[in-house]
Amino acid sequence: LDPRRWQDLTDRLAHRFDGCGLHLIGFDAQGTETGFVASGYDPDMIASYESYYADLNAWAPGFIGRKPGQVVASEAMCPDEELVRTEFYADWVRPQNDLAFGGGAVLANGLDGTFVIGGNVPRRMGKEKEEEWLALLSLLVPHLQASWRMARSLTAARLGARDDIAIIVIDADDRILFASEGALALLELGHPLRERGGRLRGSQAPGQA
């Protein structure tokens, strides 16, 4: 629920899929600016992607128009025989351990904004590792979509809120998932809300029995 924590997600995925590259790209009109968050790639190659190769990405045309929530393998975005003939492959994909396999999902794409996740698997790891990544991604997609929607809602609330408005997000069991700075101050005060065992509770007004 904190946009600053997307880097933690890609770092964890890169640790789970050692040798692979994982990335998130997101932005919207409200200012929920995820930007380009990545792990497992050479930092110099990330810089070159942002400055030049993003416009040459051979996978992008067959990916960005996909239905949100659909997990797509790299081969379905751009057939391998076409990919290997591109400048993007020769100068960006192949030098990074031939990150030709993998796939991703468009999590959101519309007037409100765009949010995508992708993973690149070295060719030497084979289709089995690609399938493992795509299977995990299928499980992650609905949770990432919910997180994106929640982040946008919180951003909208912050933009339109007064300084004295606190934001708290809880689950069905009253566990606190997110609390803004104003909400944390109220919880620390213990009135009119308090926290007990990680759950949100009401508190009686001072002077009440």
mmCIF file of N, CA and C in Angstrom, residues 25-90:
data_model
loop_
_atom_site.group_PDB
_atom_site.id
_atom_site.type_symbol
_atom_site.label_atom_id
_atom_site.label_comp_id
_atom_site.label_asym_id
_atom_site.label_seq_id
_atom_site.Cartn_x
_atom_site.Cartn_y
_atom_site.Cartn_z
ATOM 1 N N ILE A 25 6.440 -1.179 -14.052
ATOM 2 C CA ILE A 25 6.353 0.149 -14.637
ATOM 3 C C ILE A 25 4.938 0.662 -14.400
ATOM 4 N N GLY A 26 4.814 1.845 -13.805
ATOM 5 C CA GLY A 26 3.482 2.354 -13.526
ATOM 6 C C GLY A 26 3.432 3.869 -13.423
ATOM 7 N N PHE A 27 2.326 4.414 -13.855
ATOM 8 C CA PHE A 27 2.072 5.847 -13.697
ATOM 9 C C PHE A 27 0.588 6.082 -13.903
ATOM 10 N N ASP A 28 0.068 7.180 -13.364
ATOM 11 C CA ASP A 28 -1.318 7.548 -13.634
ATOM 12 C C ASP A 28 -1.510 9.045 -13.490
ATOM 13 N N ALA A 29 -2.691 9.488 -13.843
ATOM 14 C CA ALA A 29 -2.974 10.919 -13.877
ATOM 15 C C ALA A 29 -3.046 11.525 -12.479
ATOM 16 N N GLN A 30 -3.229 10.707 -11.452
ATOM 17 C CA GLN A 30 -3.338 11.219 -10.095
ATOM 18 C C GLN A 30 -1.984 11.450 -9.437
ATOM 19 N N GLY A 31 -0.930 10.936 -10.060
ATOM 20 C CA GLY A 31 0.383 11.104 -9.452
ATOM 21 C C GLY A 31 0.859 9.887 -8.697
ATOM 22 N N THR A 32 0.175 8.728 -8.872
ATOM 23 C CA THR A 32 0.647 7.488 -8.268
ATOM 24 C C THR A 32 1.806 6.987 -9.122
ATOM 25 N N GLU A 33 2.953 7.601 -8.936
ATOM 26 C CA GLU A 33 4.078 7.430 -9.849
ATOM 27 C C GLU A 33 4.996 6.313 -9.378
ATOM 28 N N THR A 34 4.752 5.090 -9.871
ATOM 29 C CA THR A 34 5.651 3.989 -9.580
ATOM 30 C C THR A 34 6.948 4.153 -10.367
ATOM 31 N N GLY A 35 6.812 4.666 -11.606
ATOM 32 C CA GLY A 35 7.985 4.813 -12.454
ATOM 33 C C GLY A 35 8.477 3.463 -12.942
ATOM 34 N N PHE A 36 9.774 3.329 -13.122
ATOM 35 C CA PHE A 36 10.390 2.090 -13.574
ATOM 36 C C PHE A 36 11.176 1.518 -12.406
ATOM 37 N N VAL A 37 10.649 0.463 -11.813
ATOM 38 C CA VAL A 37 11.270 -0.189 -10.663
ATOM 39 C C VAL A 37 11.786 -1.549 -11.123
ATOM 40 N N ALA A 38 13.057 -1.843 -10.883
ATOM 41 C CA ALA A 38 13.628 -3.072 -11.421
ATOM 42 C C ALA A 38 14.670 -3.663 -10.495
ATOM 43 N N SER A 39 14.847 -4.978 -10.606
ATOM 44 C CA SER A 39 15.875 -5.713 -9.852
ATOM 45 C C SER A 39 16.407 -6.830 -10.749
ATOM 46 N N GLY A 40 17.695 -7.132 -10.592
ATOM 47 C CA GLY A 40 18.291 -8.238 -11.330
ATOM 48 C C GLY A 40 18.895 -7.856 -12.661
ATOM 49 N N TYR A 41 18.809 -6.587 -13.035
ATOM 50 C CA TYR A 41 19.404 -6.112 -14.282
ATOM 51 C C TYR A 41 20.687 -5.331 -13.969
ATOM 52 N N ASP A 42 21.559 -5.225 -14.947
ATOM 53 C CA ASP A 42 22.729 -4.371 -14.828
ATOM 54 C C ASP A 42 22.252 -2.914 -14.767
ATOM 55 N N PRO A 43 22.664 -2.146 -13.743
ATOM 56 C CA PRO A 43 22.209 -0.748 -13.623
ATOM 57 C C PRO A 43 22.486 0.090 -14.868
ATOM 58 N N ASP A 44 23.623 -0.149 -15.522
ATOM 59 C CA ASP A 44 23.931 0.597 -16.742
ATOM 60 C C ASP A 44 22.950 0.252 -17.856
ATOM 61 N N MET A 45 22.506 -1.003 -17.883
ATOM 62 C CA MET A 45 21.543 -1.408 -18.910
ATOM 63 C C MET A 45 20.162 -0.803 -18.625
ATOM 64 N N ILE A 46 19.829 -0.656 -17.342
ATOM 65 C CA ILE A 46 18.575 0.011 -16.990
ATOM 66 C C ILE A 46 18.600 1.451 -17.485
ATOM 67 N N ALA A 47 19.728 2.125 -17.259
ATOM 68 C CA ALA A 47 19.857 3.509 -17.713
ATOM 69 C C ALA A 47 19.740 3.603 -19.235
ATOM 70 N N SER A 48 20.359 2.665 -19.935
ATOM 71 C CA SER A 48 20.290 2.693 -21.403
ATOM 72 C C SER A 48 18.883 2.364 -21.889
ATOM 73 N N TYR A 49 18.159 1.525 -21.135
ATOM 74 C CA TYR A 49 16.781 1.215 -21.506
ATOM 75 C C TYR A 49 15.926 2.473 -21.422
ATOM 76 N N GLU A 50 16.048 3.185 -20.314
ATOM 77 C CA GLU A 50 15.221 4.373 -20.105
ATOM 78 C C GLU A 50 15.556 5.470 -21.118
ATOM 79 N N SER A 51 16.821 5.561 -21.499
ATOM 80 C CA SER A 51 17.238 6.647 -22.382
ATOM 81 C C SER A 51 17.079 6.314 -23.872
ATOM 82 N N TYR A 52 17.047 5.017 -24.208
ATOM 83 C CA TYR A 52 17.051 4.664 -25.640
ATOM 84 C C TYR A 52 16.226 3.431 -25.989
ATOM 85 N N TYR A 53 16.489 2.302 -25.305
ATOM 86 C CA TYR A 53 15.938 1.027 -25.762
ATOM 87 C C TYR A 53 14.451 0.836 -25.459
ATOM 88 N N ALA A 54 13.881 1.656 -24.581
ATOM 89 C CA ALA A 54 12.440 1.538 -24.318
ATOM 90 C C ALA A 54 11.633 1.713 -25.600
ATOM 91 N N ASP A 55 12.105 2.601 -26.477
ATOM 92 C CA ASP A 55 11.399 2.834 -27.736
ATOM 93 C C ASP A 55 11.608 1.706 -28.741
ATOM 94 N N LEU A 56 12.591 0.835 -28.479
ATOM 95 C CA LEU A 56 12.891 -0.270 -29.394
ATOM 96 C C LEU A 56 12.442 -1.624 -28.843
ATOM 97 N N ASN A 57 11.804 -1.617 -27.694
ATOM 98 C CA ASN A 57 11.390 -2.854 -27.037
ATOM 99 C C ASN A 57 10.518 -3.694 -27.972
ATOM 100 N N ALA A 58 11.053 -4.803 -28.421
ATOM 101 C CA ALA A 58 10.343 -5.643 -29.399
ATOM 102 C C ALA A 58 9.133 -6.344 -28.799
ATOM 103 N N TRP A 59 9.091 -6.467 -27.472
ATOM 104 C CA TRP A 59 7.957 -7.123 -26.824
ATOM 105 C C TRP A 59 6.779 -6.178 -26.625
ATOM 106 N N ALA A 60 7.047 -4.883 -26.540
ATOM 107 C CA ALA A 60 6.014 -3.919 -26.155
ATOM 108 C C ALA A 60 4.776 -3.923 -27.048
ATOM 109 N N PRO A 61 4.901 -3.903 -28.383
ATOM 110 C CA PRO A 61 3.683 -3.852 -29.212
ATOM 111 C C PRO A 61 2.736 -5.033 -28.987
ATOM 112 N N GLY A 62 3.275 -6.204 -28.700
ATOM 113 C CA GLY A 62 2.437 -7.379 -28.481
ATOM 114 C C GLY A 62 2.047 -7.588 -27.035
ATOM 115 N N PHE A 63 2.366 -6.606 -26.206
ATOM 116 C CA PHE A 63 2.111 -6.750 -24.773
ATOM 117 C C PHE A 63 1.165 -5.691 -24.229
ATOM 118 N N ILE A 64 1.451 -4.429 -24.530
ATOM 119 C CA ILE A 64 0.752 -3.349 -23.849
ATOM 120 C C ILE A 64 -0.749 -3.328 -24.132
ATOM 121 N N GLY A 65 -1.161 -3.877 -25.279
ATOM 122 C CA GLY A 65 -2.580 -3.885 -25.602
ATOM 123 C C GLY A 65 -3.353 -5.063 -25.029
ATOM 124 N N ARG A 66 -2.688 -5.911 -24.265
ATOM 125 C CA ARG A 66 -3.351 -7.096 -23.710
ATOM 126 C C ARG A 66 -4.383 -6.710 -22.648
ATOM 127 N N LYS A 67 -5.349 -7.590 -22.467
ATOM 128 C CA LYS A 67 -6.381 -7.381 -21.463
ATOM 129 C C LYS A 67 -5.755 -7.377 -20.069
ATOM 130 N N PRO A 68 -6.075 -6.386 -19.232
ATOM 131 C CA PRO A 68 -5.517 -6.353 -17.877
ATOM 132 C C PRO A 68 -5.787 -7.652 -17.121
ATOM 133 N N GLY A 69 -4.741 -8.151 -16.483
ATOM 134 C CA GLY A 69 -4.845 -9.382 -15.710
ATOM 135 C C GLY A 69 -4.377 -10.611 -16.460
ATOM 136 N N GLN A 70 -4.191 -10.502 -17.760
ATOM 137 C CA GLN A 70 -3.774 -11.641 -18.576
ATOM 138 C C GLN A 70 -2.258 -11.818 -18.508
ATOM 139 N N VAL A 71 -1.810 -13.020 -18.135
ATOM 140 C CA VAL A 71 -0.384 -13.328 -18.089
ATOM 141 C C VAL A 71 0.054 -13.780 -19.479
ATOM 142 N N VAL A 72 1.125 -13.172 -19.997
ATOM 143 C CA VAL A 72 1.554 -13.403 -21.372
ATOM 144 C C VAL A 72 3.030 -13.791 -21.401
ATOM 145 N N ALA A 73 3.364 -14.884 -22.068
ATOM 146 C CA ALA A 73 4.755 -15.299 -22.227
ATOM 147 C C ALA A 73 5.443 -14.416 -23.265
ATOM 148 N N SER A 74 6.756 -14.284 -23.138
ATOM 149 C CA SER A 74 7.527 -13.446 -24.060
ATOM 150 C C SER A 74 7.335 -13.867 -25.510
ATOM 151 N N GLU A 75 7.290 -15.162 -25.764
ATOM 152 C CA GLU A 75 7.140 -15.683 -27.121
ATOM 153 C C GLU A 75 5.834 -15.212 -27.751
ATOM 154 N N ALA A 76 4.784 -15.064 -26.921
ATOM 155 C CA ALA A 76 3.492 -14.604 -27.428
ATOM 156 C C ALA A 76 3.500 -13.110 -27.722
ATOM 157 N N MET A 77 4.399 -12.377 -27.079
ATOM 158 C CA MET A 77 4.519 -10.933 -27.339
ATOM 159 C C MET A 77 5.271 -10.694 -28.645
ATOM 160 N N CYS A 78 6.343 -11.458 -28.833
ATOM 161 C CA CYS A 78 7.154 -11.346 -30.043
ATOM 162 C C CYS A 78 7.831 -12.689 -30.284
ATOM 163 N N PRO A 79 7.519 -13.371 -31.382
ATOM 164 C CA PRO A 79 8.143 -14.676 -31.654
ATOM 165 C C PRO A 79 9.664 -14.577 -31.616
ATOM 166 N N ASP A 80 10.297 -15.613 -31.112
ATOM 167 C CA ASP A 80 11.742 -15.589 -30.917
ATOM 168 C C ASP A 80 12.500 -15.339 -32.221
ATOM 169 N N GLU A 81 12.000 -15.898 -33.324
ATOM 170 C CA GLU A 81 12.703 -15.716 -34.594
ATOM 171 C C GLU A 81 12.675 -14.261 -35.062
ATOM 172 N N GLU A 82 11.665 -13.513 -34.626
ATOM 173 C CA GLU A 82 11.616 -12.082 -34.925
ATOM 174 C C GLU A 82 12.459 -11.290 -33.933
ATOM 175 N N LEU A 83 12.384 -11.692 -32.675
ATOM 176 C CA LEU A 83 13.123 -10.997 -31.626
ATOM 177 C C LEU A 83 14.621 -10.954 -31.923
ATOM 178 N N VAL A 84 15.193 -12.097 -32.307
ATOM 179 C CA VAL A 84 16.647 -12.187 -32.472
ATOM 180 C C VAL A 84 17.166 -11.362 -33.641
ATOM 181 N N ARG A 85 16.286 -10.851 -34.479
ATOM 182 C CA ARG A 85 16.719 -10.025 -35.610
ATOM 183 C C ARG A 85 16.688 -8.531 -35.290
ATOM 184 N N THR A 86 16.331 -8.187 -34.040
ATOM 185 C CA THR A 86 16.173 -6.775 -33.693
ATOM 186 C C THR A 86 17.415 -6.206 -33.017
ATOM 187 N N GLU A 87 17.561 -4.892 -33.111
ATOM 188 C CA GLU A 87 18.619 -4.168 -32.399
ATOM 189 C C GLU A 87 18.428 -4.314 -30.891
ATOM 190 N N PHE A 88 17.178 -4.298 -30.459
ATOM 191 C CA PHE A 88 16.862 -4.438 -29.037
ATOM 192 C C PHE A 88 17.444 -5.736 -28.482
ATOM 193 N N TYR A 89 17.300 -6.817 -29.234
ATOM 194 C CA TYR A 89 17.840 -8.093 -28.776
ATOM 195 C C TYR A 89 19.362 -8.080 -28.791
ATOM 196 N N ALA A 90 19.937 -7.639 -29.909
ATOM 197 C CA ALA A 90 21.389 -7.701 -30.076
ATOM 198 C C ALA A 90 22.142 -6.865 -29.049
#
